[in-house]
PDB file of C-alpha atoms in Angstrom:
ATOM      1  CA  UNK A 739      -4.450  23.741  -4.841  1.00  0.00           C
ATOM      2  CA  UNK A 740      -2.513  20.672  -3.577  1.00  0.00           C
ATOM      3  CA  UNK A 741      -0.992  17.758  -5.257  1.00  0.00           C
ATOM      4  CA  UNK A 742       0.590  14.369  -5.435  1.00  0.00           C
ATOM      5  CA  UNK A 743       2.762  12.490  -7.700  1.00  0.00           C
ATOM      6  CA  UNK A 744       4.376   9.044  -6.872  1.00  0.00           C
ATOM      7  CA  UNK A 745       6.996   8.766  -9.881  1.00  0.00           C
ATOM      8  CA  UNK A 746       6.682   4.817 -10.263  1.00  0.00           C
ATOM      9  CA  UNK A 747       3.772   3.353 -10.503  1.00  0.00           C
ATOM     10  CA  UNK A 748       5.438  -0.019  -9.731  1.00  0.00           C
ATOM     11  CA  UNK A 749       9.135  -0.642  -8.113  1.00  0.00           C
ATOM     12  CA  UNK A 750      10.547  -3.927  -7.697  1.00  0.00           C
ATOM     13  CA  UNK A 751      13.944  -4.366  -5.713  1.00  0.00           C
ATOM     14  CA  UNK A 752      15.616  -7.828  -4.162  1.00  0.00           C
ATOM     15  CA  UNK A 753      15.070  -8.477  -0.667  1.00  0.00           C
ATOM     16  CA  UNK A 754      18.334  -7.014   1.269  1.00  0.00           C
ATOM     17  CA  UNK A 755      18.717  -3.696  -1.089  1.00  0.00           C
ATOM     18  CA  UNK A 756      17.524  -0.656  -0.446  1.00  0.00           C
ATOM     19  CA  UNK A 757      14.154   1.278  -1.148  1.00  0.00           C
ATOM     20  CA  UNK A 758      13.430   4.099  -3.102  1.00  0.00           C
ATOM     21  CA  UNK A 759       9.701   5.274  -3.644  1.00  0.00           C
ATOM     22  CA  UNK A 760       9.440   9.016  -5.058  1.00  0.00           C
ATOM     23  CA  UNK A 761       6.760  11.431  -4.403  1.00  0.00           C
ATOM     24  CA  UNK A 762       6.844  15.153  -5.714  1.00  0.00           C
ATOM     25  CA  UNK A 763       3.706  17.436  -3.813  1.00  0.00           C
ATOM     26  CA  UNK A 764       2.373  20.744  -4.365  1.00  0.00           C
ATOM     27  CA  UNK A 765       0.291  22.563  -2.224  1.00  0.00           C
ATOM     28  CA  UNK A 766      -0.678  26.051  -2.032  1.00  0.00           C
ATOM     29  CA  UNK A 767      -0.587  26.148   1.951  1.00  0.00           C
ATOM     30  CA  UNK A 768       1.812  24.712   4.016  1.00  0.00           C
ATOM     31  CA  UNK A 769       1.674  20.893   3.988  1.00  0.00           C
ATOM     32  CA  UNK A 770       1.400  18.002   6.226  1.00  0.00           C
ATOM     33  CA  UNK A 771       3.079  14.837   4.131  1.00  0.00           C
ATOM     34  CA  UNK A 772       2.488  11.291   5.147  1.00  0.00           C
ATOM     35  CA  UNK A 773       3.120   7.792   3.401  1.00  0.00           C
ATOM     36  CA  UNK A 774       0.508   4.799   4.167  1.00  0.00           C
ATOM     37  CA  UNK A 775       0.799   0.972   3.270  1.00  0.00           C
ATOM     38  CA  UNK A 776      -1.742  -0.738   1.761  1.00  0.00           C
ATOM     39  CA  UNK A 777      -1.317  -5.072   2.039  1.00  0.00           C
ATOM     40  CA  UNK A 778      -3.811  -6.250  -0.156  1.00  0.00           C
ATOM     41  CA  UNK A 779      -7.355  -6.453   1.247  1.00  0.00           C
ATOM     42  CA  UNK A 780      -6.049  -4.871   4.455  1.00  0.00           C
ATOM     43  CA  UNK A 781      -6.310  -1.271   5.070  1.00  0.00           C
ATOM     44  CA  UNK A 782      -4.039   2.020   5.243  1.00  0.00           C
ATOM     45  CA  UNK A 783      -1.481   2.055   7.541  1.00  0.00           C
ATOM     46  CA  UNK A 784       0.303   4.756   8.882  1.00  0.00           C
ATOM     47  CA  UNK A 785       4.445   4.524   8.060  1.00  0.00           C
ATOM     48  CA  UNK A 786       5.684   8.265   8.622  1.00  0.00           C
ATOM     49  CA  UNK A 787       4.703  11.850   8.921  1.00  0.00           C
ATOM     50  CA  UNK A 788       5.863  15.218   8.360  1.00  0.00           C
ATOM     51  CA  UNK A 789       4.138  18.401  10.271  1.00  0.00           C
ATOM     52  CA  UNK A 790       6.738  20.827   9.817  1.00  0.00           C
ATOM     53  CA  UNK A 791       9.252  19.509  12.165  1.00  0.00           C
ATOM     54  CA  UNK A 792      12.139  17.534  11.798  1.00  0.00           C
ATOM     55  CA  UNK A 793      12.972  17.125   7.959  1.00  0.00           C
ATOM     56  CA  UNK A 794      14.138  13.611   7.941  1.00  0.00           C
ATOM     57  CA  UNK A 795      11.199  11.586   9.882  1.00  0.00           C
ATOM     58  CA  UNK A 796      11.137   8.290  10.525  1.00  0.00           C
ATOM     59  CA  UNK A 797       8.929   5.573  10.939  1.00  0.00           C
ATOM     60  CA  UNK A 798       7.852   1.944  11.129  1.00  0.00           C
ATOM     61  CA  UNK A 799       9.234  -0.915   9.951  1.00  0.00           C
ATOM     62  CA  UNK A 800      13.071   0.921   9.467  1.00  0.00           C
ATOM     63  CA  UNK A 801      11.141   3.319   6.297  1.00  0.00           C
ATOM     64  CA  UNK A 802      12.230   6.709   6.411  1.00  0.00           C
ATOM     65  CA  UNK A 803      11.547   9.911   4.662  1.00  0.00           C
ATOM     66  CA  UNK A 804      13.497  13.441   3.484  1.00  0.00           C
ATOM     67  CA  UNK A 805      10.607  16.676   3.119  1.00  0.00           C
ATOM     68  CA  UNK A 806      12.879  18.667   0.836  1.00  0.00           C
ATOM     69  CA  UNK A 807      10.645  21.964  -0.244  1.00  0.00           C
ATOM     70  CA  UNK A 808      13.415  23.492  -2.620  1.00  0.00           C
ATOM     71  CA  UNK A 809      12.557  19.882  -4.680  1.00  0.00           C
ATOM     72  CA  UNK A 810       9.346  19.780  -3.300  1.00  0.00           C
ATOM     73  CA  UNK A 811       9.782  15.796  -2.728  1.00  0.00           C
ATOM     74  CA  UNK A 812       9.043  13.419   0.199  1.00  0.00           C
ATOM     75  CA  UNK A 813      10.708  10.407  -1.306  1.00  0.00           C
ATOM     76  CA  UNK A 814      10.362   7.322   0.856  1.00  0.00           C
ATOM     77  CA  UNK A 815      13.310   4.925   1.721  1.00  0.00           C
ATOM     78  CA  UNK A 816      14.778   1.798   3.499  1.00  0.00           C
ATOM     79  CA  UNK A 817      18.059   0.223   3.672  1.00  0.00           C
ATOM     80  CA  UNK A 818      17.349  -3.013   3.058  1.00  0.00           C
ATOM     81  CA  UNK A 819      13.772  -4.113   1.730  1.00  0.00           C
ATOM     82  CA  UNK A 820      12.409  -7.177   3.310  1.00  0.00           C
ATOM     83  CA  UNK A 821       9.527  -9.893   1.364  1.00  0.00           C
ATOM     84  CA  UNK A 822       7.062  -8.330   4.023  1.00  0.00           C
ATOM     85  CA  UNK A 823       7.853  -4.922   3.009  1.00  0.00           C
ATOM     86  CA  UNK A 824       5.799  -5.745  -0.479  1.00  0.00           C
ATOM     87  CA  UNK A 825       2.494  -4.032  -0.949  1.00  0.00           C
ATOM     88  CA  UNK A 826       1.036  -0.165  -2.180  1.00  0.00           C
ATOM     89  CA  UNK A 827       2.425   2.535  -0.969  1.00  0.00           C
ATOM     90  CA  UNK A 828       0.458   6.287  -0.875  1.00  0.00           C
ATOM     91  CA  UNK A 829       2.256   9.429  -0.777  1.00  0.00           C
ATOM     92  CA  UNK A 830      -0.358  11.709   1.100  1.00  0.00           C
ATOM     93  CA  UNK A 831      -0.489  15.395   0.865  1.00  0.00           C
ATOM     94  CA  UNK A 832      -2.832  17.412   3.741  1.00  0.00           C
ATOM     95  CA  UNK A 833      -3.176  21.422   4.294  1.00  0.00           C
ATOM     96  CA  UNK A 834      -1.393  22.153   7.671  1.00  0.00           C
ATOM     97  CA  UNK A 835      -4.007  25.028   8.216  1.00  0.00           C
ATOM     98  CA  UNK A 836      -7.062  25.765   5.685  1.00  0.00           C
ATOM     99  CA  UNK A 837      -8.892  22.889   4.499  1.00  0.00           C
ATOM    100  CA  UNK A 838      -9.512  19.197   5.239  1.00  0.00           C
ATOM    101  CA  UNK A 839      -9.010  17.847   2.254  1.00  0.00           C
ATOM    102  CA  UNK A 840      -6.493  15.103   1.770  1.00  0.00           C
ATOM    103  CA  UNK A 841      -4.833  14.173  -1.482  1.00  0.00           C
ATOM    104  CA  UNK A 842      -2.934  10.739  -2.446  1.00  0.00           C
ATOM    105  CA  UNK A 843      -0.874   9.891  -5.043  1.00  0.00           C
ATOM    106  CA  UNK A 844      -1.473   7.077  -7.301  1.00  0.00           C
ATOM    107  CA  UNK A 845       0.109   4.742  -5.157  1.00  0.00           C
ATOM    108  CA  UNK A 846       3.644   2.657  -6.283  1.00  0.00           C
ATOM    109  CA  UNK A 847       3.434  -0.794  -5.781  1.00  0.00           C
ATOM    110  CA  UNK A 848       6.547  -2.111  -4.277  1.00  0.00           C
ATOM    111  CA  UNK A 849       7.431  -5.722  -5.489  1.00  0.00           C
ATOM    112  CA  UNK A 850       9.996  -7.734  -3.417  1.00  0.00           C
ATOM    113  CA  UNK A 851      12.103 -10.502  -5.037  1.00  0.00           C
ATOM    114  CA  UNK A 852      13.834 -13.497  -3.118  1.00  0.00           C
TER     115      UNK A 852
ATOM    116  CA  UNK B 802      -4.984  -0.534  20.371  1.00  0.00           C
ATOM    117  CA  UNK B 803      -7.659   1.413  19.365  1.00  0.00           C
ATOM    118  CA  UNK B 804      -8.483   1.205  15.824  1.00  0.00           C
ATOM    119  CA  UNK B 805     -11.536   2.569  13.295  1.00  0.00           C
ATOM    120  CA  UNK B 806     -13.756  -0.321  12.468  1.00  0.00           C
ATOM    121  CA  UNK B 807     -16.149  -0.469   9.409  1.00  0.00           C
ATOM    122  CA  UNK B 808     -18.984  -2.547   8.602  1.00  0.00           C
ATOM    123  CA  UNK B 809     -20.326  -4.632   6.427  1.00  0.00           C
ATOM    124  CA  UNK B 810     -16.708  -5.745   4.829  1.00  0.00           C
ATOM    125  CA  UNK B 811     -18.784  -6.086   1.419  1.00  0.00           C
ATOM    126  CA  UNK B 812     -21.921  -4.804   0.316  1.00  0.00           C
ATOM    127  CA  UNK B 813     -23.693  -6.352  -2.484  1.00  0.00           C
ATOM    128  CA  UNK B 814     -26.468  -3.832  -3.630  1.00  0.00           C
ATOM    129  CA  UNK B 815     -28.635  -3.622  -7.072  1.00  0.00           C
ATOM    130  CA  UNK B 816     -28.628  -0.236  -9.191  1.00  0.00           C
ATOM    131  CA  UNK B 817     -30.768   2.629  -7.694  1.00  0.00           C
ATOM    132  CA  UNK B 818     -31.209   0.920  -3.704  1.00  0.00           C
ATOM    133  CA  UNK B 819     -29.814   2.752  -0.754  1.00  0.00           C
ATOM    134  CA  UNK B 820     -26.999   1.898   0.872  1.00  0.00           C
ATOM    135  CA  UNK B 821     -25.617   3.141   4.351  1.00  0.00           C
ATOM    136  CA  UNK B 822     -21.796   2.466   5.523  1.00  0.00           C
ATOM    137  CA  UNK B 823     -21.136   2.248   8.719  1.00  0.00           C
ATOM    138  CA  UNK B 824     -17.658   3.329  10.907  1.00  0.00           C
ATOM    139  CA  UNK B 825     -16.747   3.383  14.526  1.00  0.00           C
ATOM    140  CA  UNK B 826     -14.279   5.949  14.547  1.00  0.00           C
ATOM    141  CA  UNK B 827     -11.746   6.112  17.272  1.00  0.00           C
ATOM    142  CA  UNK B 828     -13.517   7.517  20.765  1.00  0.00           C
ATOM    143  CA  UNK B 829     -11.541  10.613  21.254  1.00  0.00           C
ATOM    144  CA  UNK B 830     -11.366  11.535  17.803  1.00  0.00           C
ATOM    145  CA  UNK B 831     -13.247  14.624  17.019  1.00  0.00           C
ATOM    146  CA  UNK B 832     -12.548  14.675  13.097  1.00  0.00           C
ATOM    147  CA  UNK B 833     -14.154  12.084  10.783  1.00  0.00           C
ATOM    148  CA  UNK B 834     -13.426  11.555   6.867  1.00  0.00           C
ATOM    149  CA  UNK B 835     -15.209   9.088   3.969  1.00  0.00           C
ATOM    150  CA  UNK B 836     -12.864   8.121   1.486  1.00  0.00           C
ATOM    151  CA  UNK B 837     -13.230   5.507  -1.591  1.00  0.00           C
ATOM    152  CA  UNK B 838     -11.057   3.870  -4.020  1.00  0.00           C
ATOM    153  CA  UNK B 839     -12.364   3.192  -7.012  1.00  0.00           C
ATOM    154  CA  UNK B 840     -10.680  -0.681  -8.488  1.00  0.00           C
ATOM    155  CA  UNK B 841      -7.604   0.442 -10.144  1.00  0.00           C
ATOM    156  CA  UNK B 842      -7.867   4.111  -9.371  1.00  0.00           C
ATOM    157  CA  UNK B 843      -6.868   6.441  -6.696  1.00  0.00           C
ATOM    158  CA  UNK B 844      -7.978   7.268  -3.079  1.00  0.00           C
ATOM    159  CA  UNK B 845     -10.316   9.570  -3.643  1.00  0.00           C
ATOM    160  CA  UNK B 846     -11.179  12.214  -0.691  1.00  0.00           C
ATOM    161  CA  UNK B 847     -15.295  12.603  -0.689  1.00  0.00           C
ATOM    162  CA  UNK B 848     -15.977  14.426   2.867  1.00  0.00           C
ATOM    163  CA  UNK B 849     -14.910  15.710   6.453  1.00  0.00           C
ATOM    164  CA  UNK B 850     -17.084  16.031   9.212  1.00  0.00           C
ATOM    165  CA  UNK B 851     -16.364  17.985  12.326  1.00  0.00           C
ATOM    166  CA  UNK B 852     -18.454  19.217  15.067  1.00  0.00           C
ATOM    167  CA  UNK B 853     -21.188  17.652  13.636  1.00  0.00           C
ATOM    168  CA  UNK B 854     -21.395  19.005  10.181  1.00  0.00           C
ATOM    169  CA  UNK B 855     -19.491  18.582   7.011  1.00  0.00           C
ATOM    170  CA  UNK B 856     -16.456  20.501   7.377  1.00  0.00           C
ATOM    171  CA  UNK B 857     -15.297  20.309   3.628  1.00  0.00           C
ATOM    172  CA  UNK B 858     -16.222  18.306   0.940  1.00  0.00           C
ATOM    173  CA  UNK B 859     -15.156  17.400  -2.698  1.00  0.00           C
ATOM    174  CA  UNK B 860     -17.194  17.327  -6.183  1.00  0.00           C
ATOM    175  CA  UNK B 861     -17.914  13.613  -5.923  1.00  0.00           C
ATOM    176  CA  UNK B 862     -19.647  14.233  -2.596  1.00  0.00           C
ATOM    177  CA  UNK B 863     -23.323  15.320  -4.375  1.00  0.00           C
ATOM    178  CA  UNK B 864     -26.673  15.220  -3.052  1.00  0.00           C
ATOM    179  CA  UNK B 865     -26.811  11.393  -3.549  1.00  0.00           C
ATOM    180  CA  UNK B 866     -24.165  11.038  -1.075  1.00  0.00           C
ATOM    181  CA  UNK B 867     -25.175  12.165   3.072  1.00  0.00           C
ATOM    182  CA  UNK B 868     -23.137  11.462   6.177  1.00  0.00           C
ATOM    183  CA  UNK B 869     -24.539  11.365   9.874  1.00  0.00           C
ATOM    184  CA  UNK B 870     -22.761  10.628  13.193  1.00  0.00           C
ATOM    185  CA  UNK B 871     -26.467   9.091  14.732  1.00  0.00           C
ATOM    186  CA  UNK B 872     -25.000   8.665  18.454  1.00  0.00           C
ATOM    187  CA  UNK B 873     -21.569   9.099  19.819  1.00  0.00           C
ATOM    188  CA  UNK B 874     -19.681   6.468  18.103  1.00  0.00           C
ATOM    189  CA  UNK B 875     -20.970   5.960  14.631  1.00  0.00           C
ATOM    190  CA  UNK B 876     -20.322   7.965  11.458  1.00  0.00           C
ATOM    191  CA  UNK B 877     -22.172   6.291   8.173  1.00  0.00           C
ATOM    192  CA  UNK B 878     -22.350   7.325   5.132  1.00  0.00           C
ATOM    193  CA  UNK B 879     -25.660   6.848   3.168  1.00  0.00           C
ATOM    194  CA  UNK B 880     -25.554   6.895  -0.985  1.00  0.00           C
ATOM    195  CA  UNK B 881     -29.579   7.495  -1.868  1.00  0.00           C
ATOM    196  CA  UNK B 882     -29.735   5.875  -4.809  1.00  0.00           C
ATOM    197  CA  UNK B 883     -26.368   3.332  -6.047  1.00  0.00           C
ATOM    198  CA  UNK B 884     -25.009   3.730  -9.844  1.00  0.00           C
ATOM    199  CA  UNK B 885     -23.003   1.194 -11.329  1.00  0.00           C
ATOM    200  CA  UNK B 886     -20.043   3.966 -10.670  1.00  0.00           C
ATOM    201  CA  UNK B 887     -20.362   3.848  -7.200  1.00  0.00           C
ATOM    202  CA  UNK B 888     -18.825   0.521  -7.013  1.00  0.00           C
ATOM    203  CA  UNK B 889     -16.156   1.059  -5.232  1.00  0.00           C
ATOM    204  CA  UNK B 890     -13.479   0.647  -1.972  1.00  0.00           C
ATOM    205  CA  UNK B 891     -15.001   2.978   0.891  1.00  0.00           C
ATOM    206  CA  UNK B 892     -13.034   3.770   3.791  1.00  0.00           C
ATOM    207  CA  UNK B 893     -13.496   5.686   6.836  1.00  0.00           C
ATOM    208  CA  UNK B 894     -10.866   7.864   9.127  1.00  0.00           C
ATOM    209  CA  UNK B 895     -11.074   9.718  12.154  1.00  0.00           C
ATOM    210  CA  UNK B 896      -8.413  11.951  13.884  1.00  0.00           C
ATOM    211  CA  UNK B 897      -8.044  13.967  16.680  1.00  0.00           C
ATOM    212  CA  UNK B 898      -6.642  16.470  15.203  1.00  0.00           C
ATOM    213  CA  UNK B 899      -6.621  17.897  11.745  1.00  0.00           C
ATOM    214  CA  UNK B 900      -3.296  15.673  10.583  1.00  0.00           C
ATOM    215  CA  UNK B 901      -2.505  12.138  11.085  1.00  0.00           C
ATOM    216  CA  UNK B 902      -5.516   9.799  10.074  1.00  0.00           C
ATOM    217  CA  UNK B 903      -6.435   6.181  11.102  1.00  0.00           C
ATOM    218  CA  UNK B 904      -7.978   4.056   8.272  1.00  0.00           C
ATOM    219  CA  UNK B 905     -10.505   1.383   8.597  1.00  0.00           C
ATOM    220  CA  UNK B 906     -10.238  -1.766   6.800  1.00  0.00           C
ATOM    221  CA  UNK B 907     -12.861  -0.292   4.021  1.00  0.00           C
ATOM    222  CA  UNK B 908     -16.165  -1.616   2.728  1.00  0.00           C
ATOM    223  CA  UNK B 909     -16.352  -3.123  -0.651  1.00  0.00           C
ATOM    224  CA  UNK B 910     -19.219  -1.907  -2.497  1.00  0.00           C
ATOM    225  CA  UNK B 911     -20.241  -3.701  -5.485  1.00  0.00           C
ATOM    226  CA  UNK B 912     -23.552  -1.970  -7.576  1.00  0.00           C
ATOM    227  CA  UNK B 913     -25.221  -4.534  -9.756  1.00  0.00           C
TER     228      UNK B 913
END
């Protein structure tokens, strides 16, 4: 059985400090891990992936991630947060092999103040 | 760039109708998913559909809910007959292979 917990359900930070957003998976087979973006009434959008390659991935907008399986995290972070950067973030677990289904976290909305 | 369309953008419907969401995956995707997001709640996974069948799907997905790819470029999903539960955020995904997914912009679904 897989699983997904995002450890905030809401982070606020000051534009020009650095990003944190935790997520904690469990999955029975090895996982895929991603993180989308969710602007409000816009839809998900892809930041970064993990399929079992490189542990530190990167991705848009200067976000990157660490897949650490002895913590069993895939905590999301930036340098320096920008007022754009605000919106929902999903933590997205997906069986590498066996099985389609996708789970997502609760989502951590990421407030950004001037 | 390509990207997975969905239509209508909100769908007003009363209790009991039929309603059928529509999604224009990405052309050379091959793997097609229906999602929905309950206000306030969490993306929910309801079904996959590969090589024109339901690859996997989860205990929301029940014999109220149907998906079809009618031609080569849509994918719908049809809910028989709406509850006031179903309202919802729907979206749709395709890949081309079993990982990375491409959202749509999601149809609201509002059950009176």
């Amino acid at each position: 059985a897989q699983s997904v917990t995002q450890l905030d359900s809401h982070v606020s930070v000051s534009e020009g400090t650095p990003v944190l957003l935790r997520c904690n998976y469990s999955s029975s087979y090895s996982p895929s891990l991603f993180w989308y973006v969710q602007h409000p009434n816009k839809g998900l959008q892809l930041l970064l992936k993990y399929t079992s390659a490189a542990t530190l991935v990167k991705g848009i907008n200067g976000f990157e991630a660490e897949f650490k399986k002895s913590e069993t995290s895939f905590h999301l972070t930036k340098p320096s947060a920008h007022m754009s950067d605000a919106a929902e973030y999903f933590c997205v677990v997906t069986p590498h092999t066996g099985g389609f289904k996708t789970i997502f976290g609760a989502g951590t909305r990421l407030f950004v103040k001037a | 760039e390509p990207e997975v369309t969905q239509t209508p953008s909100h769908q007003v419907t009363q209790m009991g109708q039929e309603v059928i969401l529509r999604c224009v995956p990405i052309s050379n995707h091959l793997y097609f998913y229906w999602y929905r997001q309950i206000l306030g709640q969490k993306v929910e996974f309801l079904v996959s559909f590969y090589n024109n069948e339901i690859s996997e799907k989860s205990e929301i997905f029940d014999d109220q809910f149907s998906v079809e790819r009618p031609d080569g470029s849509n994918f719908t999903l049809k809910i028989r007959s709406t509850k006031l539960e179903d309202s919802a955020m729907y979206f749709c995904a395709s890949s081309e292979a079993r990982l990375e997914q491409f959202f749509g912009p999601g149809t609201r679904l509002t059950v009176l």
